[in-house]
Every structure is written in structure tokens, then in C-alpha cells.
mmCIF file of C-alpha atoms in Angstrom:
data_model
loop_
_atom_site.group_PDB
_atom_site.id
_atom_site.type_symbol
_atom_site.label_atom_id
_atom_site.label_comp_id
_atom_site.label_asym_id
_atom_site.label_seq_id
_atom_site.Cartn_x
_atom_site.Cartn_y
_atom_site.Cartn_z
ATOM 1 C CA MET A 22 40.652 -45.163 13.050
ATOM 2 C CA ILE A 23 37.580 -46.010 15.105
ATOM 3 C CA ASN A 24 39.714 -47.874 17.662
ATOM 4 C CA ARG A 25 41.931 -44.804 18.099
ATOM 5 C CA ILE A 26 38.900 -42.591 18.732
ATOM 6 C CA ILE A 27 37.587 -45.075 21.315
ATOM 7 C CA ASP A 28 40.962 -45.264 23.028
ATOM 8 C CA PHE A 29 41.281 -41.464 23.114
ATOM 9 C CA SER A 30 37.789 -41.125 24.568
ATOM 10 C CA ILE A 31 38.515 -43.681 27.318
ATOM 11 C CA ASN A 32 41.895 -42.221 28.233
ATOM 12 C CA ASN A 33 40.701 -38.560 28.183
ATOM 13 C CA LYS A 34 37.366 -38.627 29.954
ATOM 14 C CA PHE A 35 37.661 -35.066 31.235
ATOM 15 C CA ILE A 36 38.134 -33.604 27.725
ATOM 16 C CA ILE A 37 35.288 -35.687 26.331
ATOM 17 C CA GLY A 38 33.062 -34.502 29.184
ATOM 18 C CA LEU A 39 33.837 -30.855 28.399
ATOM 19 C CA LEU A 40 33.108 -31.398 24.694
ATOM 20 C CA THR A 41 29.824 -33.087 25.591
ATOM 21 C CA LEU A 42 28.780 -30.157 27.815
ATOM 22 C CA ALA A 43 29.763 -27.702 25.083
ATOM 23 C CA LEU A 44 27.699 -29.654 22.547
ATOM 24 C CA ILE A 45 24.668 -29.658 24.877
ATOM 25 C CA GLY A 46 25.044 -25.905 25.481
ATOM 26 C CA ALA A 47 25.260 -25.197 21.750
ATOM 27 C CA GLY A 48 22.132 -27.285 21.160
ATOM 28 C CA VAL A 49 20.149 -25.471 23.852
ATOM 29 C CA TYR A 50 21.241 -22.088 22.458
ATOM 30 C CA SER A 51 20.268 -23.124 18.922
ATOM 31 C CA MET A 52 16.809 -24.177 20.108
ATOM 32 C CA THR A 53 16.196 -20.690 21.564
ATOM 33 C CA GLN A 54 17.237 -19.014 18.308
ATOM 34 C CA VAL A 55 15.400 -21.155 15.765
ATOM 35 C CA PRO A 56 12.033 -19.587 14.787
ATOM 36 C CA ILE A 57 9.167 -21.986 15.466
ATOM 37 C CA ASP A 58 5.889 -21.672 13.586
ATOM 38 C CA ALA A 59 2.837 -23.877 13.535
ATOM 39 C CA VAL A 60 2.650 -23.432 9.737
ATOM 40 C CA PRO A 61 6.153 -23.015 8.252
ATOM 41 C CA ASP A 62 6.352 -20.380 5.523
ATOM 42 C CA ILE A 63 7.786 -22.054 2.436
ATOM 43 C CA THR A 64 7.070 -19.162 0.046
ATOM 44 C CA ASN A 65 9.859 -18.603 -2.459
ATOM 45 C CA ASN A 66 11.742 -15.329 -2.944
ATOM 46 C CA GLN A 67 9.257 -13.242 -4.911
ATOM 47 C CA VAL A 68 8.250 -9.664 -5.686
ATOM 48 C CA GLN A 69 4.753 -8.711 -6.811
ATOM 49 C CA VAL A 70 3.902 -5.823 -9.124
ATOM 50 C CA ILE A 71 0.278 -4.742 -8.649
ATOM 51 C CA THR A 72 -1.628 -2.425 -10.984
ATOM 52 C CA GLN A 73 -5.197 -1.284 -10.373
ATOM 53 C CA SER A 74 -7.347 0.069 -13.191
ATOM 54 C CA PRO A 75 -11.033 -0.191 -12.225
ATOM 55 C CA ASN A 76 -12.400 0.696 -15.670
ATOM 56 C CA LEU A 77 -10.555 -1.893 -17.762
ATOM 57 C CA GLY A 78 -11.749 -5.359 -18.695
ATOM 58 C CA THR A 79 -9.683 -8.523 -18.448
ATOM 59 C CA GLU A 80 -8.481 -8.462 -22.073
ATOM 60 C CA ASP A 81 -7.357 -4.823 -21.856
ATOM 61 C CA ILE A 82 -5.618 -5.476 -18.546
ATOM 62 C CA GLU A 83 -3.706 -8.379 -20.078
ATOM 63 C CA GLN A 84 -2.764 -6.518 -23.261
ATOM 64 C CA PHE A 85 -1.938 -3.021 -21.992
ATOM 65 C CA VAL A 86 -0.788 -3.651 -18.410
ATOM 66 C CA THR A 87 0.243 -7.236 -17.634
ATOM 67 C CA TYR A 88 2.164 -7.903 -20.835
ATOM 68 C CA PRO A 89 4.407 -4.780 -20.632
ATOM 69 C CA VAL A 90 5.228 -5.578 -17.003
ATOM 70 C CA GLU A 91 6.164 -9.179 -17.838
ATOM 71 C CA VAL A 92 8.387 -8.133 -20.749
ATOM 72 C CA ALA A 93 10.191 -5.480 -18.694
ATOM 73 C CA MET A 94 10.839 -7.859 -15.780
ATOM 74 C CA SER A 95 11.867 -10.891 -17.852
ATOM 75 C CA ASN A 96 15.479 -9.761 -18.369
ATOM 76 C CA LEU A 97 16.271 -9.087 -14.707
ATOM 77 C CA PRO A 98 19.143 -11.165 -13.263
ATOM 78 C CA ASN A 99 18.466 -14.238 -11.122
ATOM 79 C CA VAL A 100 14.824 -14.513 -12.248
ATOM 80 C CA LYS A 101 13.504 -18.067 -12.012
ATOM 81 C CA GLU A 102 9.867 -17.628 -12.971
ATOM 82 C CA ILE A 103 7.313 -14.973 -13.909
ATOM 83 C CA ARG A 104 3.595 -15.591 -13.535
ATOM 84 C CA SER A 105 0.646 -13.239 -13.677
ATOM 85 C CA VAL A 106 -3.048 -12.891 -12.968
ATOM 86 C CA SER A 107 -5.225 -10.537 -15.010
ATOM 87 C CA ARG A 108 -8.715 -9.764 -13.809
ATOM 88 C CA PHE A 109 -11.274 -7.032 -14.250
ATOM 89 C CA GLY A 110 -9.527 -3.877 -13.082
ATOM 90 C CA LEU A 111 -6.530 -5.698 -11.544
ATOM 91 C CA SER A 112 -3.156 -6.970 -12.726
ATOM 92 C CA VAL A 113 -0.797 -8.931 -10.461
ATOM 93 C CA VAL A 114 2.594 -9.997 -11.826
ATOM 94 C CA THR A 115 4.752 -12.214 -9.577
ATOM 95 C CA ILE A 116 8.512 -12.316 -10.237
ATOM 96 C CA VAL A 117 10.289 -15.227 -8.533
ATOM 97 C CA PHE A 118 14.025 -14.832 -7.851
ATOM 98 C CA ASP A 119 16.693 -17.218 -6.641
ATOM 99 C CA ASP A 120 16.783 -17.563 -2.871
ATOM 100 C CA GLU A 121 20.487 -16.707 -2.760
ATOM 101 C CA VAL A 122 20.000 -13.073 -3.890
ATOM 102 C CA GLY A 123 18.196 -12.090 -0.681
ATOM 103 C CA THR A 124 15.117 -9.946 -0.136
ATOM 104 C CA TYR A 125 16.071 -6.344 -0.864
ATOM 105 C CA LEU A 126 18.170 -6.682 -4.041
ATOM 106 C CA PRO A 127 15.235 -8.072 -6.096
ATOM 107 C CA ARG A 128 13.011 -5.243 -4.873
ATOM 108 C CA GLN A 129 15.638 -2.706 -5.886
ATOM 109 C CA LEU A 130 15.904 -4.237 -9.367
ATOM 110 C CA VAL A 131 12.123 -4.206 -9.784
ATOM 111 C CA ALA A 132 11.891 -0.615 -8.511
ATOM 112 C CA GLU A 133 14.401 0.503 -11.141
ATOM 113 C CA LYS A 134 12.237 -1.053 -13.865
ATOM 114 C CA LEU A 135 8.922 0.450 -12.761
ATOM 115 C CA PRO A 136 9.507 3.912 -14.367
ATOM 116 C CA GLU A 137 10.247 2.202 -17.676
ATOM 117 C CA VAL A 138 7.083 0.116 -17.381
ATOM 118 C CA GLN A 139 5.009 3.202 -16.531
ATOM 119 C CA GLU A 140 6.021 4.817 -19.833
ATOM 120 C CA GLN A 141 4.811 1.780 -21.782
ATOM 121 C CA ILE A 142 1.387 1.666 -20.118
ATOM 122 C CA PRO A 143 -1.119 4.072 -21.709
ATOM 123 C CA SER A 144 -2.140 7.110 -19.708
ATOM 124 C CA GLY A 145 -5.041 6.467 -17.365
ATOM 125 C CA PHE A 146 -4.535 2.689 -17.358
ATOM 126 C CA GLY A 147 -3.120 2.532 -13.831
ATOM 127 C CA LYS A 148 0.240 2.866 -12.121
ATOM 128 C CA PRO A 149 2.221 -0.289 -11.253
ATOM 129 C CA VAL A 150 3.472 -0.537 -7.662
ATOM 130 C CA MET A 151 5.358 -3.186 -5.714
ATOM 131 C CA GLY A 152 3.586 -5.264 -3.122
ATOM 132 C CA PRO A 153 4.779 -5.269 0.500
ATOM 133 C CA ILE A 154 7.452 -7.576 1.896
ATOM 134 C CA SER A 155 5.070 -10.277 3.036
ATOM 135 C CA THR A 156 3.637 -13.624 1.991
ATOM 136 C CA GLY A 157 0.341 -15.397 2.167
ATOM 137 C CA LEU A 158 1.290 -16.653 5.632
ATOM 138 C CA GLY A 159 2.457 -13.243 6.845
ATOM 139 C CA GLU A 160 -0.822 -12.246 8.495
ATOM 140 C CA ILE A 161 -0.136 -12.261 12.216
ATOM 141 C CA TYR A 162 -2.940 -10.339 13.872
ATOM 142 C CA GLN A 163 -6.537 -9.295 13.365
ATOM 143 C CA TYR A 164 -8.457 -6.771 15.421
ATOM 144 C CA THR A 165 -11.794 -4.954 15.381
ATOM 145 C CA LEU A 166 -12.908 -1.529 16.558
ATOM 146 C CA GLU A 167 -15.903 -1.754 18.860
ATOM 147 C CA VAL A 168 -17.814 0.771 20.943
ATOM 148 C CA ASP A 169 -18.193 0.037 24.645
ATOM 149 C CA ASP A 170 -21.565 -0.091 26.345
ATOM 150 C CA GLU A 171 -21.319 3.456 27.738
ATOM 151 C CA HIS A 172 -20.997 5.005 24.263
ATOM 152 C CA GLN A 173 -23.297 2.818 22.211
ATOM 153 C CA GLY A 174 -24.884 4.765 19.354
ATOM 154 C CA GLU A 175 -22.400 7.658 19.466
ATOM 155 C CA TYR A 176 -20.193 6.438 16.606
ATOM 156 C CA SER A 177 -21.327 5.281 13.195
ATOM 157 C CA ALA A 178 -19.590 2.783 10.924
ATOM 158 C CA THR A 179 -18.169 5.700 8.920
ATOM 159 C CA GLU A 180 -16.647 7.319 12.007
ATOM 160 C CA LEU A 181 -15.116 4.033 13.135
ATOM 161 C CA ARG A 182 -13.551 3.496 9.687
ATOM 162 C CA THR A 183 -12.155 7.040 9.796
ATOM 163 C CA MET A 184 -10.583 6.342 13.213
ATOM 164 C CA GLN A 185 -9.108 3.134 11.852
ATOM 165 C CA ASP A 186 -7.578 4.778 8.768
ATOM 166 C CA TRP A 187 -6.234 7.952 10.391
ATOM 167 C CA ILE A 188 -5.429 6.974 13.998
ATOM 168 C CA VAL A 189 -5.190 3.241 14.702
ATOM 169 C CA ARG A 190 -3.627 2.281 11.386
ATOM 170 C CA ARG A 191 -0.809 4.800 11.747
ATOM 171 C CA GLN A 192 -0.014 3.629 15.252
ATOM 172 C CA MET A 193 -0.009 -0.034 14.215
ATOM 173 C CA ALA A 194 2.248 0.678 11.219
ATOM 174 C CA MET A 195 4.934 2.046 13.572
ATOM 175 C CA VAL A 196 5.243 -1.284 15.425
ATOM 176 C CA PRO A 197 8.608 -2.947 14.585
ATOM 177 C CA GLY A 198 8.199 -5.778 12.088
ATOM 178 C CA VAL A 199 4.812 -4.637 10.730
ATOM 179 C CA VAL A 200 4.988 -4.185 6.951
ATOM 180 C CA GLU A 201 1.391 -3.350 6.083
ATOM 181 C CA VAL A 202 -1.934 -2.822 7.832
ATOM 182 C CA ASN A 203 -5.000 -3.680 5.750
ATOM 183 C CA ALA A 204 -8.419 -2.364 6.711
ATOM 184 C CA PHE A 205 -11.798 -3.664 5.585
ATOM 185 C CA GLY A 206 -15.346 -3.078 6.680
ATOM 186 C CA GLY A 207 -17.126 0.080 7.678
ATOM 187 C CA ASN A 208 -17.908 2.950 5.323
ATOM 188 C CA LYS A 209 -15.270 5.295 3.948
ATOM 189 C CA LYS A 210 -16.124 8.945 4.396
ATOM 190 C CA GLN A 211 -16.755 10.530 1.028
ATOM 191 C CA TYR A 212 -18.840 13.198 -0.639
ATOM 192 C CA GLU A 213 -20.830 12.478 -3.776
ATOM 193 C CA VAL A 214 -22.088 14.978 -6.336
ATOM 194 C CA ALA A 215 -25.292 13.862 -8.052
ATOM 195 C CA VAL A 216 -25.387 14.873 -11.710
ATOM 196 C CA ASP A 217 -28.636 15.205 -13.658
ATOM 197 C CA PRO A 218 -27.815 14.907 -17.386
ATOM 198 C CA ASP A 219 -31.049 16.613 -18.423
ATOM 199 C CA GLU A 220 -30.329 19.702 -16.315
ATOM 200 C CA LEU A 221 -26.755 19.821 -17.583
ATOM 201 C CA ARG A 222 -27.957 19.889 -21.180
ATOM 202 C CA ALA A 223 -30.543 22.540 -20.324
ATOM 203 C CA ILE A 224 -27.961 24.974 -18.937
ATOM 204 C CA GLY A 225 -25.205 24.054 -21.397
ATOM 205 C CA ILE A 226 -22.732 22.374 -19.046
ATOM 206 C CA THR A 227 -20.795 19.191 -19.744
ATOM 207 C CA ILE A 228 -19.828 16.553 -17.199
ATOM 208 C CA THR A 229 -16.166 17.378 -17.873
ATOM 209 C CA GLU A 230 -16.720 20.939 -16.665
ATOM 210 C CA VAL A 231 -18.220 19.596 -13.424
ATOM 211 C CA PHE A 232 -15.187 17.351 -12.869
ATOM 212 C CA SER A 233 -12.794 20.201 -13.604
ATOM 213 C CA ALA A 234 -14.593 22.585 -11.241
ATOM 214 C CA LEU A 235 -14.526 20.074 -8.388
ATOM 215 C CA GLU A 236 -10.849 19.295 -8.966
ATOM 216 C CA ASN A 237 -9.672 22.890 -9.345
ATOM 217 C CA ASN A 238 -11.593 24.103 -6.294
ATOM 218 C CA ASN A 239 -10.379 21.349 -3.970
ATOM 219 C CA GLN A 240 -6.726 22.117 -3.338
ATOM 220 C CA ASN A 241 -4.409 24.320 -1.298
ATOM 221 C CA THR A 242 -1.886 26.608 -2.945
ATOM 222 C CA GLY A 243 1.123 28.611 -1.810
ATOM 223 C CA GLY A 244 1.704 32.291 -2.577
ATOM 224 C CA ALA A 245 5.330 32.925 -1.521
ATOM 225 C CA TYR A 246 5.725 35.547 1.228
ATOM 226 C CA ILE A 247 5.675 39.294 1.975
ATOM 227 C CA GLU A 248 8.471 40.999 3.889
ATOM 228 C CA ARG A 249 7.337 43.634 6.367
ATOM 229 C CA ASN A 250 9.159 45.063 9.373
ATOM 230 C CA HIS A 251 11.988 42.581 8.877
ATOM 231 C CA GLN A 252 9.533 39.713 9.106
ATOM 232 C CA ALA A 253 8.342 37.286 6.463
ATOM 233 C CA ASN A 254 4.580 36.754 6.254
ATOM 234 C CA PHE A 255 3.861 33.596 4.295
ATOM 235 C CA ILE A 256 0.808 33.522 2.067
ATOM 236 C CA ARG A 257 -1.186 30.394 1.343
ATOM 237 C CA GLY A 258 -4.601 29.720 -0.062
ATOM 238 C CA GLU A 259 -6.780 27.066 1.552
ATOM 239 C CA GLY A 260 -9.275 25.535 -0.818
ATOM 240 C CA LEU A 261 -9.742 21.947 0.373
ATOM 241 C CA ALA A 262 -13.382 20.931 0.661
ATOM 242 C CA ARG A 263 -14.071 19.893 4.243
ATOM 243 C CA THR A 264 -17.860 20.064 4.410
ATOM 244 C CA ILE A 265 -20.820 19.737 2.074
ATOM 245 C CA SER A 266 -21.341 23.488 2.136
ATOM 246 C CA ASP A 267 -17.822 23.972 0.732
ATOM 247 C CA ILE A 268 -18.800 21.892 -2.291
ATOM 248 C CA GLU A 269 -22.081 23.728 -2.715
ATOM 249 C CA PHE A 270 -20.273 27.070 -3.008
ATOM 250 C CA MET A 271 -17.957 25.862 -5.768
ATOM 251 C CA VAL A 272 -18.674 27.619 -9.054
ATOM 252 C CA VAL A 273 -18.985 25.276 -11.999
ATOM 253 C CA LYS A 274 -19.653 27.953 -14.608
ATOM 254 C CA ALA A 275 -20.645 31.605 -14.643
ATOM 255 C CA ALA A 276 -23.857 32.238 -16.558
ATOM 256 C CA LYS A 277 -24.298 35.160 -18.910
ATOM 257 C CA ASN A 278 -26.674 36.886 -16.508
ATOM 258 C CA GLY A 279 -23.983 36.892 -13.796
ATOM 259 C CA HIS A 280 -25.381 34.045 -11.704
ATOM 260 C CA SER A 281 -23.098 31.160 -10.769
ATOM 261 C CA ILE A 282 -24.035 27.506 -11.119
ATOM 262 C CA PRO A 283 -22.892 25.455 -8.092
ATOM 263 C CA PRO A 284 -23.041 21.649 -7.792
ATOM 264 C CA GLN A 285 -25.441 19.946 -5.414
ATOM 265 C CA ALA A 286 -23.640 17.595 -3.038
ATOM 266 C CA GLU A 287 -25.070 14.896 -0.841
#
């Protein structure tokens, strides 16, 4: 058999030359298509279910959150392994699937199970969500927001974080291939209401009433529309708090003498 191959190669040099050139061309093309990475990603086919509950301890997280998620995901097809991490206020359940099932089918199966898991978790104990399609080696780029020399002192750390969350992050998320943009650092813009328990007891107000007043007075509502002169005038009520003064004018409770009791924001 080997002698026949040698004889054919000697007697048909032109054909062998063409096959050799074709083989070289296929090799060069394959080299341009193979992804090259300094650190190859060998992560298996996995989907993570993340649940955040800042007020729960590790034992409660394990009992009321992690365990129901593990039980619900254990009977999914093509599951190889399920492992979990329960910490203070955080539950991470990792479901490992066979590599042959692809990337999107496991996520679809997990997504169909999440409503069932949500019913088994007690109210207020967090909502399980799937992690993004990425791995520990999926971080490709890091950047910082800095102020140039001409505008030093004009922007605070809070303003830079607001620009990052509402402007830069949205633009970066639209780049093809970007799954998630994580931000850290700076100060998130927020308003805090300082509560004095002694004053609340003195005027007969509970902390629940303060929470309810802030929640009910911080939302927009729709009011249908009014037809006039063959035109529809839409009605909407704007009640979102945009400044500290908006919070200060919120009524927590009306006193018997007719005076309102507003919160004090800072």
C-alpha cells in the first residue's frame, strides 16, 4: 500500500503539487480563523443564578434561598454538576451543563425555572436572576473617568459616577460583543432621610408611616385623557422626587390641628 502511494506521488508530481498548495492554503486560512488568547478560557458550560438579600445571614440564605434554587435546578436535562456559595446577603448557585447542549438552551431552561423558584422563596428574601453570559476570564477592558486639567474641581466623585451610570455605561453596552458593564468607585447619588425615633414617638408617627409616605409620594401616574375639539389631551401626574425640596414638601401625616408633618432630608 505504501509503495503504491509512493509510486503515484512520483508519477503524478503535478497533482501532488496542487494538493500540497491546497493544504498550505487551508492551513493559512485556519490560522487566521482560530482565536488566539494569552490565557485560554477553559471554563465549562455553566449558568449562574444570583440572589441578593442584604438583610439575611448565611444560614437563612442557605435555607430559604440557596436550597430551593438547587432543588429546582437539579432535574434539568444535561446537568453535570450543581454547586453553590452562600454568604451574608448573597446566594450564588452555579449549574454546569454538558458542553454539547450549547450556550443558549441551558439559559432558556434555567429561565423557565426561575418563576417556580421565586414562589418558593419567602417574600422579601430576594429575587433570583441569571448571571450574564461571561466567565471569570471574560473581562476585556477597564477604563476610568478623569477630569482634564482645564476643568479640575468642577466635577465631584458623585457627578462622575452619575455620568458613568447614565451616559458612558449605556454607550459601552451597545458595543457588539459586550455582555455587561460593571461600575465601581465614586459615590452614587442618593437622598437620605434622617429619622429621630424620639421625635417620632412624641408626635405619634411610626417608621412605617415615613416609609409609606416617601414611597407613595415618589412616583408618576397616568390619568387617561380628555377629548376636546377633536383632540386628545393626555393627563399625567408627575410626583418623582428630583430635589431635596421635593422630599421636604412630602406630607407624612396630617396633624389634628391641620398642620402637616414633612420629613427632613439631607
